[in-house]
Coordinates of C-alpha atoms in Angstrom, one line a residue:
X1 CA 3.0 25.6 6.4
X2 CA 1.0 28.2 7.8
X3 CA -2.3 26.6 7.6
X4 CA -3.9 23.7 6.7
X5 CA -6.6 24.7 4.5
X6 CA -4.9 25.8 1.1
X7 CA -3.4 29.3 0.4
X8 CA -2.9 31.4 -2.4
X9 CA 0.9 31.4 -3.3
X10 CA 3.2 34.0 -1.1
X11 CA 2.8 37.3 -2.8
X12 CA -0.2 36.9 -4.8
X13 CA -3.2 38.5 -5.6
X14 CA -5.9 35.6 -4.6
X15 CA -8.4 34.8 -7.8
X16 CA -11.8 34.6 -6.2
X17 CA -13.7 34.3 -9.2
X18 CA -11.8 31.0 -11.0
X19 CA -10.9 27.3 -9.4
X20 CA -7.7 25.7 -10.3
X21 CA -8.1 23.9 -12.9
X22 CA -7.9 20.2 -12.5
X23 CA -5.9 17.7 -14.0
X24 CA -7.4 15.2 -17.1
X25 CA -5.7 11.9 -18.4
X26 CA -2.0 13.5 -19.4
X27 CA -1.3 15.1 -16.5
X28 CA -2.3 11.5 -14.3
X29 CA -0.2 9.6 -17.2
X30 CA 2.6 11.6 -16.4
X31 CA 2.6 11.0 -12.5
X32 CA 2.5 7.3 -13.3
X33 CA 5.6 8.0 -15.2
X34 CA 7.2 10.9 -12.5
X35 CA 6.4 7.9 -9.8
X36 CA 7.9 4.6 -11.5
X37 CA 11.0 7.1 -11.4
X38 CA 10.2 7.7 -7.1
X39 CA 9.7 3.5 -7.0
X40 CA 13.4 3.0 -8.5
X41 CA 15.0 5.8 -6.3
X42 CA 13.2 4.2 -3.4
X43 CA 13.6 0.7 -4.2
X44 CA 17.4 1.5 -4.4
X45 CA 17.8 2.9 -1.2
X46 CA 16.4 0.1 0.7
X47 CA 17.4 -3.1 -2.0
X48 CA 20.9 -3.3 -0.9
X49 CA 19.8 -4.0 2.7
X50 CA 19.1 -7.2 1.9
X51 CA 22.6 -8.0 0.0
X52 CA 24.9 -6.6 2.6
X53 CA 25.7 -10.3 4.1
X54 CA 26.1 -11.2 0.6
X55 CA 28.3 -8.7 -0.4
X56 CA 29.8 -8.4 2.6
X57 CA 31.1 -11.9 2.2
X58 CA 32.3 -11.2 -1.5
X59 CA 34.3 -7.8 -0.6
X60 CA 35.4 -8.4 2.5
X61 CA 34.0 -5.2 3.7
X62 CA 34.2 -4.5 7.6
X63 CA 31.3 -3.3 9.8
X64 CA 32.4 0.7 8.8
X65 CA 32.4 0.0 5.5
X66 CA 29.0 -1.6 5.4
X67 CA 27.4 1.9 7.0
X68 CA 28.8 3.5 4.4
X69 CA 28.0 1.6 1.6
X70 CA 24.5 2.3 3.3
X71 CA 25.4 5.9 4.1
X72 CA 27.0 7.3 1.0
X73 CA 24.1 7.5 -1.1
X74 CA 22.0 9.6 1.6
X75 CA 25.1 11.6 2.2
X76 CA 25.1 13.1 -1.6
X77 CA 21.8 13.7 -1.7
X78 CA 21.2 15.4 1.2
X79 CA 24.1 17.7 0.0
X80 CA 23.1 18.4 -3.3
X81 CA 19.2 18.6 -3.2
X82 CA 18.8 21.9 -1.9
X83 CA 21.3 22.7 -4.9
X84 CA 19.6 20.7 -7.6
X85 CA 16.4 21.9 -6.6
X86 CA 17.3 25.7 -7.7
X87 CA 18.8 24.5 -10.8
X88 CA 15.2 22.7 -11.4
X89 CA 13.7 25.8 -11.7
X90 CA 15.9 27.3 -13.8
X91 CA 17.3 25.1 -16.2
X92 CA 13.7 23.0 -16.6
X93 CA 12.4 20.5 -14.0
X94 CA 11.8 18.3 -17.2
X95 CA 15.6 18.5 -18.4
X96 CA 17.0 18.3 -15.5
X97 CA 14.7 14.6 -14.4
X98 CA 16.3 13.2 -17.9
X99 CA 20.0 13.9 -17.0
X100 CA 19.3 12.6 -13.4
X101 CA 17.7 9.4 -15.2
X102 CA 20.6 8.8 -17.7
X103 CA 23.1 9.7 -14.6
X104 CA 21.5 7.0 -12.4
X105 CA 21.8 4.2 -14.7
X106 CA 25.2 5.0 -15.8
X107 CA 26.7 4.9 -11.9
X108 CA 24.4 1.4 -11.1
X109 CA 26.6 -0.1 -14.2
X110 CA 30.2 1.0 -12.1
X111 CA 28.1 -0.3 -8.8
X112 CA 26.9 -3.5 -10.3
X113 CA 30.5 -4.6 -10.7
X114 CA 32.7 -3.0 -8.2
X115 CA 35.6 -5.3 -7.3
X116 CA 35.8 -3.6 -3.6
X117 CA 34.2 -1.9 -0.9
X118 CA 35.8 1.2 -1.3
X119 CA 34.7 1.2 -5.1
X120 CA 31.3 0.4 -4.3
X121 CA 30.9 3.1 -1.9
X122 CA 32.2 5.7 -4.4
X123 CA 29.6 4.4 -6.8
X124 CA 26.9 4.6 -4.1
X125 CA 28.1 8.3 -4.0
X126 CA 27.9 8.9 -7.8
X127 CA 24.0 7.5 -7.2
X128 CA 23.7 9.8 -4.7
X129 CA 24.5 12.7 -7.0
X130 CA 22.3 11.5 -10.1
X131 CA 19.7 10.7 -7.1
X132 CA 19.6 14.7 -5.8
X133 CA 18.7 15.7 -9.6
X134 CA 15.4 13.7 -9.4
X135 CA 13.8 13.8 -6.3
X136 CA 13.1 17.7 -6.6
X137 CA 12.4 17.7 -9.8
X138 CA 9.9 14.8 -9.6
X139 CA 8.2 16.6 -7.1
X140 CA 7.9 20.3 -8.4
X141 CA 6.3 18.5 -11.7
X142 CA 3.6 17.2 -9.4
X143 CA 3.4 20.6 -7.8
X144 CA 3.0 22.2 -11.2
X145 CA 0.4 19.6 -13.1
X146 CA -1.7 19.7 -9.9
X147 CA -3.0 23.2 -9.2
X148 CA -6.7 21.9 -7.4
X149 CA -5.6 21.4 -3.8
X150 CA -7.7 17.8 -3.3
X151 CA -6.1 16.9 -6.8
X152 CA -3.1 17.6 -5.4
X153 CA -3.4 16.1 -2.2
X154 CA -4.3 12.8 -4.1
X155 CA -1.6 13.1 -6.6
X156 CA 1.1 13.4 -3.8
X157 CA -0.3 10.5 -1.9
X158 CA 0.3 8.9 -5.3
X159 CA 3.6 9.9 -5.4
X160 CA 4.2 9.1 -1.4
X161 CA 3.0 5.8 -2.1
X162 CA 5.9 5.4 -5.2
X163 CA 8.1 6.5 -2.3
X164 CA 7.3 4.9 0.9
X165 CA 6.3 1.7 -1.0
X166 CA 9.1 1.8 -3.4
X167 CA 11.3 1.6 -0.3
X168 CA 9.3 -1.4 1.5
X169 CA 9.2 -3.1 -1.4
X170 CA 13.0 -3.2 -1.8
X171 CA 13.8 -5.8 -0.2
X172 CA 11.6 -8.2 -2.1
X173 CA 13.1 -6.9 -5.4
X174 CA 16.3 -8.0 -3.6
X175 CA 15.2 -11.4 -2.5
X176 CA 14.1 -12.4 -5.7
X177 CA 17.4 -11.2 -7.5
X178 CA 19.5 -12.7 -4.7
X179 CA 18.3 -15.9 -4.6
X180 CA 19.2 -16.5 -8.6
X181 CA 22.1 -14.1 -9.3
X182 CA 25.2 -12.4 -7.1
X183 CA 24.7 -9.3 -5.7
X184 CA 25.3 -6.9 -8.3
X185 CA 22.2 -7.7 -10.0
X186 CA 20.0 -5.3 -7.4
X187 CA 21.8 -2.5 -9.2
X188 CA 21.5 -3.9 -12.8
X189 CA 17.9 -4.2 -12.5
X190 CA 17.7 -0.1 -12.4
X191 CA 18.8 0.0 -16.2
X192 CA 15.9 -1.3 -18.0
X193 CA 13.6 0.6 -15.3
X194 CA 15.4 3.9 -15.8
X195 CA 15.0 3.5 -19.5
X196 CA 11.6 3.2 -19.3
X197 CA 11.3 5.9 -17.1
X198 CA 13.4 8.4 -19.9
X199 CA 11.1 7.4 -22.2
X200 CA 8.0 7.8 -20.1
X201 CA 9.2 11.1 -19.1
X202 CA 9.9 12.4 -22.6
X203 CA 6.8 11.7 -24.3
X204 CA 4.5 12.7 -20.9
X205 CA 6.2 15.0 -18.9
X206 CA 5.9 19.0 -19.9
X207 CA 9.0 21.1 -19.5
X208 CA 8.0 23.2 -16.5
X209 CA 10.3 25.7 -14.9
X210 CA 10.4 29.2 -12.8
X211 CA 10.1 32.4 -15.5
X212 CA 12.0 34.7 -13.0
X213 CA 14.5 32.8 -11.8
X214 CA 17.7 34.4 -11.0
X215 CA 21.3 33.4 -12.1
X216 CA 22.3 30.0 -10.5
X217 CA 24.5 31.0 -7.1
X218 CA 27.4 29.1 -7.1
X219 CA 28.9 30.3 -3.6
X220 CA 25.4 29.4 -2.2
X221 CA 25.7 26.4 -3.5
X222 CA 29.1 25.5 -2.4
X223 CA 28.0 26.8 1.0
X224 CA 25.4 24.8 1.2
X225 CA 27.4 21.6 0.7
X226 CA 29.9 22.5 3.1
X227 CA 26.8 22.7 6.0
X228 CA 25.4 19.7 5.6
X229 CA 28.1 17.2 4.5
X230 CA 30.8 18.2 7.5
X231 CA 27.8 17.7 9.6
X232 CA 26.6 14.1 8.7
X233 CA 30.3 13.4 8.5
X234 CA 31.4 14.6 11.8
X235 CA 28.3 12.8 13.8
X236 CA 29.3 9.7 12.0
X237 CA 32.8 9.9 13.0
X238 CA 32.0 11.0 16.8
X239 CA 29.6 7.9 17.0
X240 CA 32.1 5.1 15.9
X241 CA 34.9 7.2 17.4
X242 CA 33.8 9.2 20.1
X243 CA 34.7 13.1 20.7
X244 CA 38.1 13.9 19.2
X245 CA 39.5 17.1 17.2
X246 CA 38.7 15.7 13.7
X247 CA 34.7 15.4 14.5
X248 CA 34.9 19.0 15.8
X249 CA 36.8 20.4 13.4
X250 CA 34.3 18.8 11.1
X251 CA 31.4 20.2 13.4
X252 CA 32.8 23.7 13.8
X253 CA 33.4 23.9 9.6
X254 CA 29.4 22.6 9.2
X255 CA 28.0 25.1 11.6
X256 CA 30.2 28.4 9.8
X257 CA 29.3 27.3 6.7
X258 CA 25.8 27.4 8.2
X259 CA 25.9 30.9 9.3
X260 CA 27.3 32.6 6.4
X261 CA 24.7 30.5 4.1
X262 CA 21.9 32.0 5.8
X263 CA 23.5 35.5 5.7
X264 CA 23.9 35.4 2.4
X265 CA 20.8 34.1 1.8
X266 CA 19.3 37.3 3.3
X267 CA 20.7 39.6 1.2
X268 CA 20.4 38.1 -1.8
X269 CA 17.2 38.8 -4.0
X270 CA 16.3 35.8 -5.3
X271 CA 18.0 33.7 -2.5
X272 CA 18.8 29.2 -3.0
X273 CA 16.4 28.9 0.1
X274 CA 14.3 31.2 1.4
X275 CA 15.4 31.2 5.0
X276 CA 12.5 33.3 5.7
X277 CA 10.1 30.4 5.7
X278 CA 11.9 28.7 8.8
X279 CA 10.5 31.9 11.4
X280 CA 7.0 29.8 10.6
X281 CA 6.3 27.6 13.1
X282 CA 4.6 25.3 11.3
X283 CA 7.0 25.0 8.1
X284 CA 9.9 24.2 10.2
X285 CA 7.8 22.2 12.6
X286 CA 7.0 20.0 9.5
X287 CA 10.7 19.6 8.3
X288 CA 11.9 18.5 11.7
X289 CA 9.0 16.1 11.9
X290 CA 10.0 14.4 8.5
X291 CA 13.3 14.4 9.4
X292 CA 13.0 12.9 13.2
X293 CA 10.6 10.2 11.4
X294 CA 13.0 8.9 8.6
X295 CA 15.9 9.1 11.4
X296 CA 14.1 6.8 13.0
X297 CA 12.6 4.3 10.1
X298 CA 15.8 4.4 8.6
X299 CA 18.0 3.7 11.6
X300 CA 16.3 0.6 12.4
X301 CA 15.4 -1.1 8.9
X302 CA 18.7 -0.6 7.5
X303 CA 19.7 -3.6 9.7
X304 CA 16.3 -5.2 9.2
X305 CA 16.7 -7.2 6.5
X306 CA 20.0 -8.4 8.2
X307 CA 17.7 -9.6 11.0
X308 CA 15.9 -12.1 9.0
X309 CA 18.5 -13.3 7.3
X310 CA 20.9 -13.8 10.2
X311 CA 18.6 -14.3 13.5
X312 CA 15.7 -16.0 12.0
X313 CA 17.9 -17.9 9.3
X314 CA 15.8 -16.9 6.2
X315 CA 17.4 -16.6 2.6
X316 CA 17.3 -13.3 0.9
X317 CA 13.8 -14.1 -1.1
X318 CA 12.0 -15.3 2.1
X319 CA 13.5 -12.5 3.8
X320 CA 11.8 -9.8 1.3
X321 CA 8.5 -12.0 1.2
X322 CA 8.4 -11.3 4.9
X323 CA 8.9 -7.9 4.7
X324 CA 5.9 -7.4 2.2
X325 CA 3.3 -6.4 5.0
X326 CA 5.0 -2.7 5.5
X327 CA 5.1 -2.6 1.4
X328 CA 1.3 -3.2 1.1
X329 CA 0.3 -1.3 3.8
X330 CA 2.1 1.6 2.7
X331 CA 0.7 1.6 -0.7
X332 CA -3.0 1.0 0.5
X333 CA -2.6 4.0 2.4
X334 CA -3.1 5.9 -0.9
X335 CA -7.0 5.0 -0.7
X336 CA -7.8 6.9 2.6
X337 CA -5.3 9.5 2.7
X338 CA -7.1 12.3 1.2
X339 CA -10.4 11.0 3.3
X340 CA -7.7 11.4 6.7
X341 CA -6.3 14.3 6.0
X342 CA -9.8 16.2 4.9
X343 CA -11.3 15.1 7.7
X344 CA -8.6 15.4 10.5
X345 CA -6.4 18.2 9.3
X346 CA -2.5 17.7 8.1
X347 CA -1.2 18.2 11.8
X348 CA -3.7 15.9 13.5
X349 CA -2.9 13.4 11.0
X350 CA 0.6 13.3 10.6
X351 CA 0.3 13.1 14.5
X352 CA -1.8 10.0 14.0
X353 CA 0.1 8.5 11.7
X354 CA 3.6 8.9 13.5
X355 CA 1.8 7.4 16.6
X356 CA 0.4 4.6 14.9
X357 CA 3.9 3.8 13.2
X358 CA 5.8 4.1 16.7
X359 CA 3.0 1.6 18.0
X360 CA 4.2 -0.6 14.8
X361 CA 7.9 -0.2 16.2
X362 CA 7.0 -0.9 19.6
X363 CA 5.2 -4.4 18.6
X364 CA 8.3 -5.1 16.5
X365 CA 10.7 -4.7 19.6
X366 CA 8.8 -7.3 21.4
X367 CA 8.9 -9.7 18.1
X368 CA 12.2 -9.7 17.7
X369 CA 12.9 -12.0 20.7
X370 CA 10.1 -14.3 20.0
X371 CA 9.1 -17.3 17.9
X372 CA 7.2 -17.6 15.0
X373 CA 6.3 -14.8 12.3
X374 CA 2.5 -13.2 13.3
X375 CA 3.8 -10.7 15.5
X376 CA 6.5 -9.7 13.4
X377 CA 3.8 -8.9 10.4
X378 CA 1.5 -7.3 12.6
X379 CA 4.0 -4.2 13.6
X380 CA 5.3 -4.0 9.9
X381 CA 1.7 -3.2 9.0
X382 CA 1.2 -0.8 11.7
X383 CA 4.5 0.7 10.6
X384 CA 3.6 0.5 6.4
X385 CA 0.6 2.2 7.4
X386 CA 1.7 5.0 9.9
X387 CA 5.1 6.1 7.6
X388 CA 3.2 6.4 4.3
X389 CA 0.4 8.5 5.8
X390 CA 3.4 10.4 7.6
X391 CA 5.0 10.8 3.8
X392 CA 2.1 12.3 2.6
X393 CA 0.9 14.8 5.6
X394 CA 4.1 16.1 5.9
X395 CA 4.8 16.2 1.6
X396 CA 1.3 17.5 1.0
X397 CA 2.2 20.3 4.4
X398 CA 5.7 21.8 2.4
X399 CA 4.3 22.0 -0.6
X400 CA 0.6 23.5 0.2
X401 CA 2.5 26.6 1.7
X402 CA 5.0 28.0 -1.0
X403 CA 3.7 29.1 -4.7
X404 CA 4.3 26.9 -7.8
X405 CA 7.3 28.7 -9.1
X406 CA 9.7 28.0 -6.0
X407 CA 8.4 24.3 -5.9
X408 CA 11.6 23.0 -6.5
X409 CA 13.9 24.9 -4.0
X410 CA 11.1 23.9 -1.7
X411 CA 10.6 20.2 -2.3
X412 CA 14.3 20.5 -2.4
X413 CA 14.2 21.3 1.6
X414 CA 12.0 18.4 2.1
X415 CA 13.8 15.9 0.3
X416 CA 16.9 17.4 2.0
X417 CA 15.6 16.3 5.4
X418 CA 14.9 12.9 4.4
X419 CA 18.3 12.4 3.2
X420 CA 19.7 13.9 6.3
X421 CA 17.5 11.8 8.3
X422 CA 18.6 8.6 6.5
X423 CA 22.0 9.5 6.8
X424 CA 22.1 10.4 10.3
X425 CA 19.6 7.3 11.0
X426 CA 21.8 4.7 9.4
X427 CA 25.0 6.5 11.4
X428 CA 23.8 6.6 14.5
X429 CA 21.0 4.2 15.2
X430 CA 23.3 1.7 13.2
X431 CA 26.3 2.3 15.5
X432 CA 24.5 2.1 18.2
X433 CA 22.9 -1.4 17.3
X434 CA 26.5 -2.7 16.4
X435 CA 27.7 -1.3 20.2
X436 CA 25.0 -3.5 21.5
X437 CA 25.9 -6.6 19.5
X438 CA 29.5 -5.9 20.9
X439 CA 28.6 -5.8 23.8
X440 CA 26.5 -9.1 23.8
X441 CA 28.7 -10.9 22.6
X442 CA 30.3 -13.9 25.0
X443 CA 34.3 -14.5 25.9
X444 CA 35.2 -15.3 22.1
X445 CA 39.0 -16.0 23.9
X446 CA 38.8 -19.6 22.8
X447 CA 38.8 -18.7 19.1
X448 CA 41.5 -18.1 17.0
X449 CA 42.7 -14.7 16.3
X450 CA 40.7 -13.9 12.6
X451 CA 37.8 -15.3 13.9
X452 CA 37.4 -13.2 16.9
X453 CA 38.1 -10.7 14.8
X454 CA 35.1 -11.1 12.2
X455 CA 32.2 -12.5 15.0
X456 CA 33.6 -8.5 16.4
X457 CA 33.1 -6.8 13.8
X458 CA 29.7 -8.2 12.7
X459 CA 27.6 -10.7 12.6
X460 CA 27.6 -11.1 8.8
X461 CA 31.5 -11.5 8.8
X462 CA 31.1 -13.8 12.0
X463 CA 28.4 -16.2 10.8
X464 CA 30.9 -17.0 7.5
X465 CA 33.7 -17.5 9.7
X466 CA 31.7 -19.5 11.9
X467 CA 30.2 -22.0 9.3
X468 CA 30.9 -25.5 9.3
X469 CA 32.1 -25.0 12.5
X470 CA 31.2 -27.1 15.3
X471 CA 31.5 -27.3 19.8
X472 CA 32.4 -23.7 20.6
X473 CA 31.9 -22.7 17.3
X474 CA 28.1 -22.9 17.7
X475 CA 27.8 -22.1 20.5
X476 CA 29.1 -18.3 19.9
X477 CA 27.3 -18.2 16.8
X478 CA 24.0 -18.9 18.7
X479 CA 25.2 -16.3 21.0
X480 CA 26.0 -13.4 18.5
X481 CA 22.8 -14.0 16.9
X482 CA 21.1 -13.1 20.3
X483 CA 23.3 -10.2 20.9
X484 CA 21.9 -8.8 17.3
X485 CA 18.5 -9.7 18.2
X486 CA 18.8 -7.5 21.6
X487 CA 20.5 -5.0 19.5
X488 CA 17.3 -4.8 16.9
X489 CA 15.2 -4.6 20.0
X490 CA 17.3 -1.3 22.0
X491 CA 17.1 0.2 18.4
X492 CA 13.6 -0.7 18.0
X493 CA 12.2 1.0 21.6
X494 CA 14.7 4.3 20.6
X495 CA 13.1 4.9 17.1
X496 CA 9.2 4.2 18.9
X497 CA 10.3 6.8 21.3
X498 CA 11.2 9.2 18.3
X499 CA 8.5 8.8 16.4
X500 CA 6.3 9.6 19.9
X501 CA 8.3 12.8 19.7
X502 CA 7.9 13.5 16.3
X503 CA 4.2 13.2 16.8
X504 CA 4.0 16.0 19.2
X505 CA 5.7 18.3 17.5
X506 CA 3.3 17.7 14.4
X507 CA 0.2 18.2 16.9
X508 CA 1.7 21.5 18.5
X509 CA 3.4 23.1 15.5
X510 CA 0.9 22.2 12.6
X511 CA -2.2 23.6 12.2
X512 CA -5.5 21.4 11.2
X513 CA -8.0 23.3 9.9
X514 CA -10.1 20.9 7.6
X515 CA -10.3 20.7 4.3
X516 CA -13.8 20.7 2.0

């Protein structure tokens, strides 16, 4: 974004003598219906936190397979969305959100009842897929319904609020499922939503789509892919396996594939991204903000919802009911964000968000390690609050800059560095949280072989092995529970020093002019 204050699209004539028009009931009725579809994606990404001792019991799945049955989802997305975001504007944004939707609930069926690990993260990758057709085309819609700039800004706080709340309020959706039926259900609860949503969608949602929109690039595409997926995959792999030819082979393939994308993006006239709008300082200062942010709020809640369940001893509905503080806040942010925004600018108030979030984190690190549950609530409101102002500074930022025909390639970007950031969150901040539980733990020598083995690999697997147990047996379990504990707590201080980071680079890059 090159300023705060809003902007005629790039290569147009500005229209002095007419406002935007603004938006009546149909196009608010259809963001109601654009943002139940932004709640599921969101709830979905966050709901299977909170089953991942449960399933990890039923399939047997080891501490790798666990990040990615939280990984594989992000991993599609963040390869495809730049993709599906071109083919938004061409084929319809409209026609394209109903194939996600019908896509979606087709791959939560084959979720809902995989027999293995292996199965469920392939169906976590078909999600992933169906996933990378909505988000983009969600957001262009909004883009397109919403030409007055305050309008706008509200209805994206709307839709940040679907979003950021969606994805607090996962783990409640979880806890309720999970304490009446087996895991599966957190993915069978998507089928009735999604049908509402396709028929919400049909009957409110106008076809939108760009008029001059080239042929679909398929070697663009494909190049695309092959940046962004080699890459996630290759810091994965270096993290749980340190520095060997495979990760830099991986590495060396993401960062060709990078190169001759952007070449060709140069010379081609209607391009997949316009690589152009990365020499702004503040447009890419914005996309590394959002990604930096969700790195770090990823990272550290993916493992959250473990916390409470096997630290504090909590079942899965208690769990989610203590979570609820970050959901609420996040969703009451949608009453003063166009009043913080107007009044402090987007960069000073993504700034002040991210710095109130980090304080959130900060109070949470110290929680972790002490009794009782009022200082735990207190730094998931701080957080609730700081992230969804973040979502919608650094949504309403991307979007105010680019003209309402390429709103899909650009929302595209955006939601493509909040995939990569979950992706490379849950990989690295959740490998490094498992390092410090390893390293926590005490001499386990006195057990017997397959029960060292499982308190080493996790605490999930450890704790079943460990039940029933009694004399040493507790006395581990007690001990692995405080190695995850420190473990939430390294992880904790690491994403508050991000998100400190993140906030500079918001005040420096972004301007704030206000807004009338």
């Amino acid at each position: 974004m090159t300023s705060a204050m809003p902007s005629p699209p790039t290569g147009a004539t500005p229209d002095t003598s007419h406002q935007p028009a603004r938006a009546g009931a149909q196009q608010w009725a259809a963001l109601g219906a654009l943002t139940l579809a932004v709640i599921l994606l969101a709830v979905d990404g966050t709901v299977l936190a909170l089953a991942m001792p449960a399933l990890t019991a039923d399939l047997g799945a080891t501490s790798t397979e666990v990040l990615w049955i939280g990984d594989a989802y992000s991993f599609a997305l963040a390869g495809l969305l730049i993709s599906m975001g071109t083919v938004a504007d061409r084929i319809g944004r409209r026609r394209l959100l109903l194939i996600g939707v019908a896509g979606f609930g087709s791959a939560s069926l084959l979720a809902a009842f995989a027999p293995t690990a292996g199965w469920l993260i392939a169906a976590r990758v078909l999600l992933g897929v169906a996933g990378a057709t909505l988000m983009p085309s969600t957001l262009s819609i909004v883009r397109n319904l919403f030409t007055d700039p305050v309008q706008r800004t509200r209805a994206i706080a709307v839709w940040s609020a679907g979003a950021s709340g969606g994805a607090a309020l996962g783990p409640l959706v979880g806890g309720v499922l999970l304490e009446y039926y087996w895991w599966g259900s957190v993915f069978v609860i998507n089928l009735p939503i999604m049908a509402l949503v396709l028929i919400s969608v049909a009957l409110l949602v106008p076809e939108s789509r760009n008029p001059t929109a080239a042929r679909f690039d398929l070697v663009s595409a494909a190049l695309s892919v092959a940046a962004i997926v080699p890459l996630v995959w290759a810091v994965k792999h270096t993290a749980q396996n340190g520095v060997d030819q495979a990760g830099l082979l991986a590495a060396a393939l993401s960062v060709g594939a990078a190169l001759v994308f952007v070449r060709r993006q140069r010379t081609l006239r209607t391009p997949l991204v316009d690589v152009t709008l990365f020499a702004r300082p503040a447009f890419t200062g914005t996309i590394l903000v959002s990604l930096i942010t969700i790195f770090a709020f990823s990272g550290l809640l993916f493992f959250f919802s473990q916390y409470l369940q096997l630290v504090r001893g909590h079942s899965p509905l208690q769990a989610g009911l203590r979570e609820m503080p970050a959901t609420l806040a996040s969703i009451a942010v949608v009453v003063v964000a166009v009043r913080v925004i107007g009044r402090l600018g987007v960069g000073r108030a993504l700034a002040a968000a991210l710095l109130v979030a980090a304080a959130g984190l900060g109070v949470l690190a110290m929680a972790e390690d002490a009794p009782g549950y009022a200082a735990l609530a207190s730094g998931l409101i701080l957080v609730g609050l700081g992230i969804g102002m973040a979502f919608t500074a650094s949504t309403d930022a991307i979007l105010s800059a680019v003209p309402r025909e390429r709103a899909g390639a650009a929302s595209a970007i955006s939601e493509m560095s909040y995939e990569l950031g979950v992706a490379l969150g849950i990989a690295l901040l959740g490998t490094l949280h498992i390092a410090v539980y390893r390293a926590g733990l005490p001499d386990l020598s006195g057990l017997t072989g397959p029960t060292r083995e499982a308190v080493t690999d996790s605490l999930a697997a450890g704790t079943q092995a460990l039940s029933g147990t009694g004399g040493q047996g507790v006395q581990v379990l007690a001990a692995a529970r405080d190695a995850f504990a420190h473990g939430m707590q390294i992880t904790s201080v690491i994403a508050a020093v991000l998100l400190v980071v993140s906030a500079l680079i918001a005040w420096k890059a972004i301007p704030s002019g206000r807004r009338s």
